[in-house]
Coordinates of C-alpha atoms and ligand atoms in Angstrom, one line a residue:
X1 CA 99.8 96.0 19.8
X2 CA 100.8 92.4 20.3
X3 CA 98.2 90.0 19.0
X4 CA 98.3 86.2 19.1
X5 CA 95.9 84.2 16.9
X6 CA 95.0 80.7 18.0
X7 CA 93.3 78.7 15.3
X8 CA 92.9 75.3 13.7
X9 CA 93.8 76.6 10.2
X10 CA 96.0 79.2 8.5
X11 CA 96.2 79.3 4.7
X12 CA 98.0 78.1 2.7
X13 CA 99.8 75.8 5.1
X14 CA 96.6 74.5 6.7
X15 CA 93.4 75.2 4.7
X16 CA 90.2 73.3 4.6
X17 CA 88.1 76.4 3.8
X18 CA 87.6 80.1 4.5
X19 CA 88.8 80.0 8.1
X20 CA 92.4 79.5 6.9
X21 CA 92.1 82.4 4.5
X22 CA 90.9 84.7 7.2
X23 CA 93.5 83.8 9.8
X24 CA 96.3 84.4 7.4
X25 CA 95.0 87.5 5.7
X26 CA 93.8 89.2 8.8
X27 CA 97.2 88.6 10.5
X28 CA 99.0 90.1 7.5
X29 CA 96.8 93.2 7.5
X30 CA 97.2 93.7 11.2
X31 CA 101.0 93.6 10.7
X32 CA 100.7 96.1 7.8
X33 CA 98.8 98.4 10.1
X34 CA 101.8 98.3 12.5
X35 CA 101.1 95.5 15.0
X36 CA 103.0 92.3 16.0
X37 CA 101.1 89.1 15.2
X38 CA 101.9 85.5 16.0
X39 CA 99.8 82.5 15.1
X40 CA 99.5 79.3 17.1
X41 CA 98.4 76.2 15.2
X42 CA 98.3 72.4 15.6
X43 CA 101.2 70.5 13.9
X44 CA 99.2 68.3 11.6
X45 CA 101.0 65.5 9.7
X46 CA 99.1 66.4 6.5
X47 CA 99.7 70.2 6.4
X48 CA 101.6 71.8 3.5
X49 CA 105.1 71.8 4.9
X50 CA 106.3 73.3 1.5
X51 CA 104.7 76.6 2.6
X52 CA 106.7 76.9 5.8
X53 CA 110.1 78.6 5.8
X54 CA 112.8 78.0 8.4
X55 CA 110.9 75.5 10.6
X56 CA 112.8 75.0 13.9
X57 CA 112.4 74.1 17.5
X58 CA 110.8 76.9 19.5
X59 CA 110.1 75.2 22.8
X60 CA 111.2 71.6 23.3
X61 CA 109.7 70.5 26.6
X62 CA 106.2 71.8 26.9
X63 CA 104.4 69.7 29.4
X64 CA 100.6 70.2 29.0
X65 CA 98.5 69.2 32.0
X66 CA 96.0 66.6 30.8
X67 CA 93.7 64.4 32.8
X68 CA 95.6 64.9 36.0
X69 CA 98.9 63.9 34.3
X70 CA 100.7 65.7 31.5
X71 CA 101.3 65.3 27.8
X72 CA 104.8 66.2 26.5
X73 CA 104.7 68.5 23.5
X74 CA 107.3 70.1 21.1
X75 CA 106.6 73.5 19.7
X76 CA 108.1 74.4 16.4
X77 CA 108.2 77.8 14.8
X78 CA 108.5 78.9 11.2
X79 CA 107.3 81.6 8.7
X80 CA 104.3 81.0 6.5
X81 CA 104.7 83.5 3.7
X82 CA 106.0 86.1 6.2
X83 CA 103.7 85.3 9.1
X84 CA 105.4 83.9 12.3
X85 CA 103.6 80.6 13.2
X86 CA 104.0 78.2 16.1
X87 CA 103.1 74.6 15.6
X88 CA 102.2 72.4 18.6
X89 CA 103.0 68.7 18.3
X90 CA 101.9 66.5 21.2
X91 CA 103.7 63.2 21.9
X92 CA 101.1 60.9 23.2
X93 CA 99.4 57.7 22.1
X94 CA 96.3 59.7 21.0
X95 CA 98.3 61.0 18.0
X96 CA 95.9 63.9 18.0
X97 CA 97.3 65.6 14.9
X98 CA 98.7 62.5 13.0
X99 CA 95.5 61.5 11.4
X100 CA 96.0 62.4 7.8
X101 CA 93.2 64.9 8.0
X102 CA 92.4 68.2 9.8
X103 CA 88.8 67.4 10.9
X104 CA 86.3 64.5 10.8
X105 CA 87.7 62.3 13.6
X106 CA 85.4 60.8 16.3
X107 CA 87.5 62.6 19.0
X108 CA 87.6 66.0 17.4
X109 CA 86.3 67.6 20.6
X110 CA 89.1 66.1 22.6
X111 CA 91.7 67.0 19.9
X112 CA 90.9 70.7 19.9
X113 CA 90.2 71.0 23.6
X114 CA 93.8 69.7 23.9
X115 CA 95.1 72.1 21.4
X116 CA 93.4 75.0 23.2
X117 CA 94.9 74.0 26.5
X118 CA 98.4 73.5 24.9
X119 CA 98.3 76.9 23.2
X120 CA 97.6 78.6 26.5
X121 CA 100.2 76.5 28.3
X122 CA 102.7 77.5 25.6
X123 CA 101.9 81.2 26.1
X124 CA 102.1 80.8 29.9
X125 CA 105.4 78.9 29.9
X126 CA 107.2 80.9 27.3
X127 CA 106.2 84.1 29.0
X128 CA 104.3 85.5 26.0
X129 CA 101.8 88.0 27.2
X130 CA 99.9 89.3 24.1
X131 CA 97.6 92.3 24.5
X132 CA 94.9 90.4 22.7
X133 CA 94.3 86.7 21.9
X134 CA 92.1 86.3 18.9
X135 CA 90.6 82.8 18.5
X136 CA 88.3 81.3 16.0
X137 CA 85.3 78.9 15.8
X138 CA 84.4 76.0 18.2
X139 CA 87.9 74.5 18.1
X140 CA 89.3 77.3 20.3
X141 CA 86.1 78.1 22.2
X142 CA 87.7 76.9 25.4
X143 CA 90.6 79.3 25.2
X144 CA 88.8 82.2 26.9
X145 CA 87.2 79.8 29.3
X146 CA 90.5 78.4 30.5
X147 CA 92.2 81.8 30.3
X148 CA 89.7 83.3 32.7
X149 CA 89.2 80.3 35.0
X150 CA 92.8 78.9 35.2
X151 CA 95.5 81.0 33.5
X152 CA 94.4 84.3 34.9
X153 CA 95.7 83.0 38.2
X154 CA 99.1 82.2 36.7
X155 CA 100.1 85.7 35.6
X156 CA 97.8 86.1 32.6
X157 CA 95.2 88.4 34.1
X158 CA 95.7 91.2 31.5
X159 CA 95.1 89.3 28.3
X160 CA 91.9 90.1 26.5
X161 CA 90.1 87.8 24.0
X162 CA 88.3 88.4 20.8
X163 CA 86.4 85.4 19.5
X164 CA 85.3 85.1 15.9
X165 CA 82.6 82.6 14.8
X166 CA 82.8 81.6 11.1
X167 CA 80.2 78.9 11.3
X168 CA 77.5 78.4 14.0
X169 CA 76.7 74.9 12.8
X170 CA 79.6 73.2 14.4
X171 CA 79.8 74.1 18.1
X172 CA 81.9 71.5 19.9
X173 CA 79.1 69.8 21.9
X174 CA 80.8 67.4 24.2
X175 CA 80.5 65.5 27.5
X176 CA 81.9 66.2 30.9
X177 CA 85.1 64.3 30.2
X178 CA 86.4 67.5 28.4
X179 CA 86.2 69.3 31.8
X180 CA 88.3 66.6 33.5
X181 CA 90.8 66.4 30.7
X182 CA 91.4 70.1 30.6
X183 CA 91.6 70.5 34.3
X184 CA 88.5 72.7 34.5
X185 CA 86.8 70.0 36.5
X186 CA 83.9 71.3 38.7
X187 CA 81.1 69.8 36.6
X188 CA 78.3 71.4 38.7
X189 CA 79.8 74.8 38.1
X190 CA 80.4 74.5 34.3
X191 CA 77.1 72.7 33.7
X192 CA 75.2 75.9 34.7
X193 CA 73.1 77.4 32.0
X194 CA 75.0 80.7 32.4
X195 CA 78.3 78.9 31.7
X196 CA 79.0 76.0 29.3
X197 CA 75.8 74.0 29.4
X198 CA 74.4 73.5 25.9
X199 CA 71.2 75.4 25.4
X200 CA 69.3 72.2 24.3
X201 CA 71.1 69.2 25.7
X202 CA 71.4 69.6 29.5
X203 CA 73.9 66.7 29.6
X204 CA 76.4 68.4 27.3
X205 CA 78.8 71.3 27.4
X206 CA 79.0 73.6 24.4
X207 CA 82.5 74.9 23.6
X208 CA 81.3 77.7 21.3
X209 CA 78.9 78.9 23.9
X210 CA 81.8 79.0 26.4
X211 CA 83.7 81.1 23.8
X212 CA 80.9 83.6 23.6
X213 CA 80.3 83.9 27.3
X214 CA 83.9 84.2 28.4
X215 CA 85.3 86.4 25.6
X216 CA 85.7 90.1 25.9
X217 CA 84.3 90.5 22.4
X218 CA 82.6 88.2 19.9
X219 CA 82.3 88.7 16.2
X220 CA 80.9 86.9 13.3
X221 CA 82.0 87.4 9.7
X222 CA 79.4 89.8 8.3
X223 CA 76.8 92.2 9.6
X224 CA 73.8 90.4 8.1
X225 CA 74.9 87.1 9.5
X226 CA 75.2 88.7 12.9
X227 CA 71.5 89.6 12.6
X228 CA 70.6 86.1 11.3
X229 CA 72.4 84.4 14.1
X230 CA 70.5 86.3 16.7
X231 CA 67.1 86.3 15.2
X232 CA 66.8 83.1 13.0
X233 CA 67.5 79.4 13.3
X234 CA 70.9 80.0 11.7
X235 CA 72.3 80.6 15.2
X236 CA 71.8 76.8 15.7
X237 CA 70.5 77.3 19.2
X238 CA 72.9 80.0 20.3
X239 CA 70.5 82.9 19.4
X240 CA 69.5 83.4 23.0
X241 CA 73.0 83.5 24.2
X242 CA 74.0 86.0 21.5
X243 CA 71.0 88.1 22.4
X244 CA 72.0 88.1 26.1
X245 CA 75.5 89.3 25.1
X246 CA 74.5 91.6 22.3
X247 CA 76.5 94.4 23.8
X248 CA 79.8 92.6 22.9
X249 CA 78.7 90.9 19.7
X250 CA 78.8 92.3 16.2
X251 CA 79.4 91.3 12.5
X252 CA 82.6 92.4 10.8
X253 CA 82.7 91.7 7.1
X254 CA 85.6 89.6 6.1
X255 CA 88.0 90.7 3.4
X256 CA 90.3 88.7 1.0
X257 CA 94.0 89.0 0.7
X258 CA 94.6 91.3 -2.3
X259 CA 98.1 90.0 -2.6
X260 CA 97.2 86.3 -2.8
X261 CA 94.2 87.0 -5.0
X262 CA 95.5 89.4 -7.6
X263 CA 94.9 88.9 -11.3
X264 CA 97.7 91.3 -12.1
X265 CA 100.4 89.1 -10.6
X266 CA 98.9 85.7 -9.8
X267 CA 101.5 83.1 -10.5
X268 CA 99.0 80.3 -11.1
X269 CA 97.4 82.0 -14.2
X270 CA 99.0 82.5 -17.6
X271 CA 97.2 85.8 -18.5
X272 CA 97.5 88.8 -16.2
X273 CA 94.9 91.5 -16.3
X274 CA 93.2 94.4 -14.5
X275 CA 89.9 96.2 -14.7
X276 CA 91.4 98.7 -17.1
X277 CA 92.7 96.0 -19.4
X278 CA 90.6 92.8 -19.4
X279 CA 92.0 91.3 -22.7
X280 CA 94.1 88.7 -21.1
X281 CA 91.3 87.2 -19.1
X282 CA 90.3 85.3 -22.3
X283 CA 93.8 83.6 -22.2
X284 CA 92.9 82.2 -18.8
X285 CA 89.6 80.9 -20.1
X286 CA 91.5 79.2 -22.9
X287 CA 94.1 77.7 -20.6
X288 CA 91.4 76.5 -18.2
X289 CA 89.5 74.7 -21.0
X290 CA 92.7 73.2 -22.3
X291 CA 93.7 71.9 -18.8
X292 CA 90.2 70.4 -18.2
X293 CA 89.7 69.2 -21.7
X294 CA 86.7 71.4 -22.4
X295 CA 85.7 72.5 -25.9
X296 CA 87.0 75.9 -26.9
X297 CA 83.8 77.5 -28.2
X298 CA 81.9 80.8 -27.9
X299 CA 80.0 80.0 -24.7
X300 CA 80.0 81.5 -21.2
X301 CA 81.8 79.5 -18.5
X302 CA 80.2 79.2 -15.1
X303 CA 82.0 77.8 -12.0
X304 CA 81.4 76.6 -8.5
X305 CA 84.3 76.5 -6.0
X306 CA 83.8 75.4 -2.4
X307 CA 83.2 72.7 0.1
X308 CA 80.4 70.4 -1.0
X309 CA 78.3 70.5 2.2
X310 CA 74.6 71.0 3.0
X311 CA 75.5 74.6 3.9
X312 CA 76.4 75.3 0.3
X313 CA 73.1 74.3 -1.2
X314 CA 74.4 71.2 -3.0
X315 CA 71.1 70.4 -4.6
X316 CA 71.3 73.8 -6.3
X317 CA 74.9 73.4 -7.2
X318 CA 73.9 70.1 -8.8
X319 CA 71.0 71.8 -10.6
X320 CA 73.3 74.7 -11.8
X321 CA 75.4 72.2 -13.7
X322 CA 72.5 70.8 -15.7
X323 CA 70.9 74.2 -16.2
X324 CA 74.1 75.6 -17.5
X325 CA 74.3 72.9 -20.1
X326 CA 70.6 73.4 -21.0
X327 CA 71.3 77.1 -21.5
X328 CA 74.3 76.5 -23.7
X329 CA 76.9 77.4 -21.1
X330 CA 79.9 75.4 -19.8
X331 CA 80.4 74.5 -16.2
X332 CA 83.4 73.7 -14.0
X333 CA 83.1 72.5 -10.4
X334 CA 86.0 72.4 -7.9
X335 CA 84.7 70.9 -4.6
X336 CA 85.7 68.8 -1.7
X337 CA 82.8 66.9 -0.1
X338 CA 82.6 66.9 3.6
X339 CA 80.4 63.8 3.9
X340 CA 80.5 60.3 2.3
X341 CA 77.0 60.6 0.9
X342 CA 77.6 63.9 -0.9
X343 CA 80.9 62.6 -2.1
X344 CA 79.3 59.5 -3.6
X345 CA 76.6 61.6 -5.3
X346 CA 79.2 63.9 -7.0
X347 CA 81.5 61.0 -7.9
X348 CA 78.5 59.4 -9.7
X349 CA 77.7 62.7 -11.4
X350 CA 81.4 63.0 -12.5
X351 CA 81.3 59.6 -14.1
X352 CA 78.0 60.3 -15.7
X353 CA 79.2 63.6 -17.3
X354 CA 82.7 62.3 -18.1
X355 CA 82.3 62.4 -21.9
X356 CA 80.6 65.8 -22.0
X357 CA 83.2 68.3 -23.2
X358 CA 81.2 71.3 -21.8
X359 CA 81.5 70.3 -18.2
X360 CA 84.2 69.2 -15.7
X361 CA 83.8 68.2 -12.1
X362 CA 87.1 68.2 -10.1
X363 CA 86.5 66.6 -6.7
X364 CA 89.1 67.3 -4.1
X365 CA 91.1 70.3 -2.8
X366 CA 93.3 72.1 -5.3
X367 CA 94.5 75.6 -4.4
X368 CA 96.4 76.2 -7.6
X369 CA 93.6 75.1 -9.9
X370 CA 91.2 77.3 -8.0
X371 CA 93.1 80.4 -9.1
X372 CA 92.9 79.4 -12.7
X373 CA 89.1 78.8 -12.4
X374 CA 88.5 82.2 -10.8
X375 CA 90.5 83.8 -13.6
X376 CA 89.1 81.7 -16.5
X377 CA 85.3 81.6 -15.6
X378 CA 82.8 84.3 -16.6
X379 CA 80.4 83.7 -13.6
X380 CA 80.5 81.9 -10.2
X381 CA 77.4 80.4 -8.5
X382 CA 77.1 80.5 -4.7
X383 CA 73.6 79.1 -4.0
X384 CA 74.2 78.6 -0.3
X385 CA 71.5 77.6 2.2
X386 CA 73.3 79.9 4.6
X387 CA 76.6 81.8 4.3
X388 CA 78.2 83.6 7.2
X389 CA 80.3 85.7 4.8
X390 CA 81.4 83.9 1.7
X391 CA 84.8 84.5 0.2
X392 CA 84.3 83.0 -3.2
X393 CA 82.1 85.8 -4.4
X394 CA 84.7 88.4 -3.3
X395 CA 87.5 86.5 -5.0
X396 CA 85.1 86.3 -8.0
X397 CA 84.8 90.2 -8.0
X398 CA 88.6 90.5 -7.9
X399 CA 89.0 88.2 -11.0
X400 CA 86.1 89.8 -12.9
X401 CA 83.9 86.7 -12.5
X402 CA 80.3 87.8 -12.0
X403 CA 78.7 86.2 -8.9
X404 CA 75.2 84.6 -9.0
X405 CA 74.3 84.2 -5.3
X406 CA 71.5 83.4 -3.0
X407 CA 70.6 86.4 -0.8
X408 CA 71.7 85.2 2.6
X409 CA 74.4 86.2 5.2
X410 CA 77.4 88.0 3.9
X411 CA 76.3 87.5 0.3
X412 CA 73.7 90.1 1.0
X413 CA 76.3 92.5 2.2
X414 CA 78.5 92.1 -0.8
X415 CA 76.5 91.3 -4.0
X416 CA 74.0 93.8 -5.4
X417 CA 71.6 92.6 -8.1
X418 CA 72.2 94.2 -11.5
X419 CA 68.5 94.4 -12.3
X420 CA 66.7 94.8 -9.0
X421 CA 68.9 96.1 -6.2
X422 CA 67.1 99.0 -4.5
X423 CA 70.1 100.2 -2.5
X424 CA 72.6 100.8 -5.2
X425 CA 72.5 102.9 -8.4
X426 CA 72.9 100.8 -11.6
X427 CA 76.6 101.7 -12.0
X428 CA 77.3 100.3 -8.5
X429 CA 75.6 97.0 -9.0
X430 CA 77.8 93.9 -9.4
X431 CA 76.1 90.6 -9.8
X432 CA 72.9 88.5 -9.6
X433 CA 70.9 87.6 -6.5
X434 CA 68.0 85.2 -5.9
X435 CA 66.3 84.4 -2.6
X436 CA 64.3 81.2 -2.6
X437 CA 66.1 78.0 -2.3
X438 CA 64.5 76.3 -5.3
X439 CA 65.3 75.6 -8.9
X440 CA 63.1 78.3 -10.3
X441 CA 64.8 81.0 -8.3
X442 CA 68.3 79.8 -9.3
X443 CA 67.3 79.5 -12.9
X444 CA 65.8 83.0 -13.1
X445 CA 69.1 84.5 -11.9
X446 CA 71.2 82.2 -14.1
X447 CA 69.1 83.0 -17.1
X448 CA 69.5 86.7 -16.6
X449 CA 73.3 86.4 -16.3
X450 CA 73.7 84.0 -19.3
X451 CA 71.2 86.2 -21.3
X452 CA 73.3 89.3 -20.7
X453 CA 76.5 87.5 -21.7
X454 CA 75.0 86.3 -25.0
X455 CA 72.8 89.3 -26.0
X456 CA 74.6 92.3 -24.5
X457 CA 78.3 91.5 -24.2
X458 CA 79.2 95.1 -23.7
X459 CA 76.8 95.4 -20.8
X460 CA 78.2 92.2 -19.4
X461 CA 81.7 93.6 -19.6
X462 CA 80.5 96.7 -17.7
X463 CA 79.1 94.6 -15.0
X464 CA 82.4 92.7 -14.7
X465 CA 84.3 96.1 -14.3
X466 CA 81.7 97.3 -11.7
X467 CA 82.4 94.2 -9.6
X468 CA 86.2 94.7 -9.9
X469 CA 85.8 98.3 -8.7
X470 CA 84.7 97.2 -5.3
X471 CA 87.3 97.1 -2.5
X472 CA 86.9 93.9 -0.5
X473 CA 90.5 93.9 0.8
X474 CA 91.3 93.6 4.5
X475 CA 92.1 97.3 4.8
X476 CA 88.8 98.4 6.3
X477 CA 87.9 95.2 8.3
X478 CA 91.5 95.1 9.6
X479 CA 91.1 98.6 11.1
X480 CA 87.7 97.5 12.5
X481 CA 89.3 94.6 14.4
X482 CA 92.0 97.0 15.7
X483 CA 89.2 99.2 17.1
X484 CA 87.7 96.2 18.8
X485 CA 91.1 95.2 20.3
X486 CA 91.7 98.7 21.4
X487 CA 88.3 98.8 23.1
X488 CA 88.7 95.6 25.0
X489 CA 92.2 96.5 26.1
X490 CA 91.4 99.9 27.4
X491 CA 87.8 100.3 28.2
X492 CA 86.8 96.8 29.2
X493 CA 88.4 95.0 32.1
X494 CA 85.9 92.4 33.2
X495 CA 84.8 89.2 31.6
X496 CA 81.1 88.8 32.0
X497 CA 81.3 85.4 33.6
X498 CA 83.0 86.8 36.6
Ligands
ADQ1 N1 88.0 72.2 -3.3 C1 88.7 73.4 -3.2 N2 89.9 73.5 -3.8 C2 90.5 74.7 -3.6 N3 90.1 75.7 -2.9 C3 88.9 75.6 -2.3 C4 88.1 74.4 -2.4 N4 87.0 74.5 -1.7 C5 87.0 75.8 -1.1 N5 88.2 76.4 -1.5 C6 88.6 77.7 -1.1 O1 88.3 77.9 0.3 C7 87.8 79.2 0.6 C8 86.3 78.9 0.9 O2 85.7 80.1 1.3 P1 84.2 80.1 1.9 O3 83.8 81.5 2.1 O4 83.4 79.2 1.0 O5 84.5 79.4 3.3 P2 83.9 78.2 4.2 O6 82.5 78.0 3.9 O7 84.8 77.1 4.1 O8 84.1 78.9 5.7 C9 83.4 79.7 6.6 O9 84.3 80.7 7.0 C10 84.5 81.7 6.0 C11 85.5 82.7 6.5 O10 85.0 83.4 7.6 C12 83.2 82.4 5.6 O11 83.4 83.3 4.5 C13 82.1 81.3 5.2 O12 80.9 81.9 5.0 C14 82.0 80.3 6.3 O13 81.1 79.2 5.9 C15 88.0 80.0 -0.7 O14 89.3 80.5 -0.7 C16 87.9 78.9 -1.8 O15 88.6 79.3 -3.0

């Protein structure tokens, strides 16, 4: 099968969070399972060019219709750790992707509406006719809309779309100008409730809603989150839409790339180990402490790795730092704040804790350091308010780092409490789970984990191994996506918005 992924991130060349991991790793798995995959991305000025091999011109004069005129683009092509990627660079005064950041600009809606249009125009002009286009999150929600409403009439009537939602919070809610810019026009038509009109703001269109309605199949990134999105406020207003289209919506649990995240061969860690021989994990703990100037003492080391965003339960992340110190554990945080307020709060905390040799806060994005932390820590906390899937607990399992998580979204599908889980036998349990979003709940889970580490080290080691025995690779989810692609190619020929 020939699959094209259209996305705003692909690790490690463009990675702000988990979306980048998924786009890369799913593509790799689909190729391993015998398919051809290409990835279309924006050409950001700040992406990691050192991860692209053989970058060259692929299509010089791509003219993308825009606001009744056209924007001239160049398309480059190169390999990102074996994946064939196309990068679209527009040449216009808007400088859409020359902003020194991936997201966070006032005109993000316009930037990614343009990218979606340019990606389709590129497929159309270069005569690429994938069997399936797989697009991701609000940034590419207009891809199926434009495919069905415009490009279908230009020789792209056989392409099918799978649309994956990684985060319902950001939906691309925009004004009518997006319709004019992209050439969709016809305000009265698109502002119908059955089409793009936002479910709560009658004067806005919602790109994610468009993605849901016009795609042949919609997924989110874990079965439990699929349920939450439909039946709780975690759908951020799209619950009714998902409910109406439930026959084409499901949750597919993400995996992680077992090649990138492999403690037996990871080039960013000094000690290589496996579940059968854990000895060298201690070397990584030592190296991590040395690198971050922490005391080398007999204490458990707890970490947090992730975006610092309301989604991630920052008040609990903050509390976890102080509770670890109180319980005689060390703490390492690696986080990039998505807002100025949270950034200022953690900068303050970092200064306050600067002289404490049991804690280190690293604010910013650092892929290499993240590997050493996963390998060196004993436990990882994931106290999210909501978590569509969560990759950090899965990477934790892979590196023998026991997760302490809040029981929401994909965390429920992957972490099974050592003491209380009713669904798994004791030898299949792998971490600690708490449910309420308050300090007491977090503390009770952390206390159980830290207590086991101190009082029953052999039991703790068993728990580590039980986590490492789980298979959270892309093997199974990759096959599940192939089933979906197969289904929409062969058994499904109409888009519902027809
Ligand atoms: N400061 C930093 N330095 C280095 N590396 C960092 C980092 N901050 C985060 N990372 C890395 O980025 C990834 C984050 O994974 P998450 O599951 O937390 O994704 P995120 O919430 O961004 O995305 C959304 O999409 C993913 C994928 O579908 C879902 O799992 C998730 O629930 C959903 O919120 C991990 O690989 C982590 O190691």
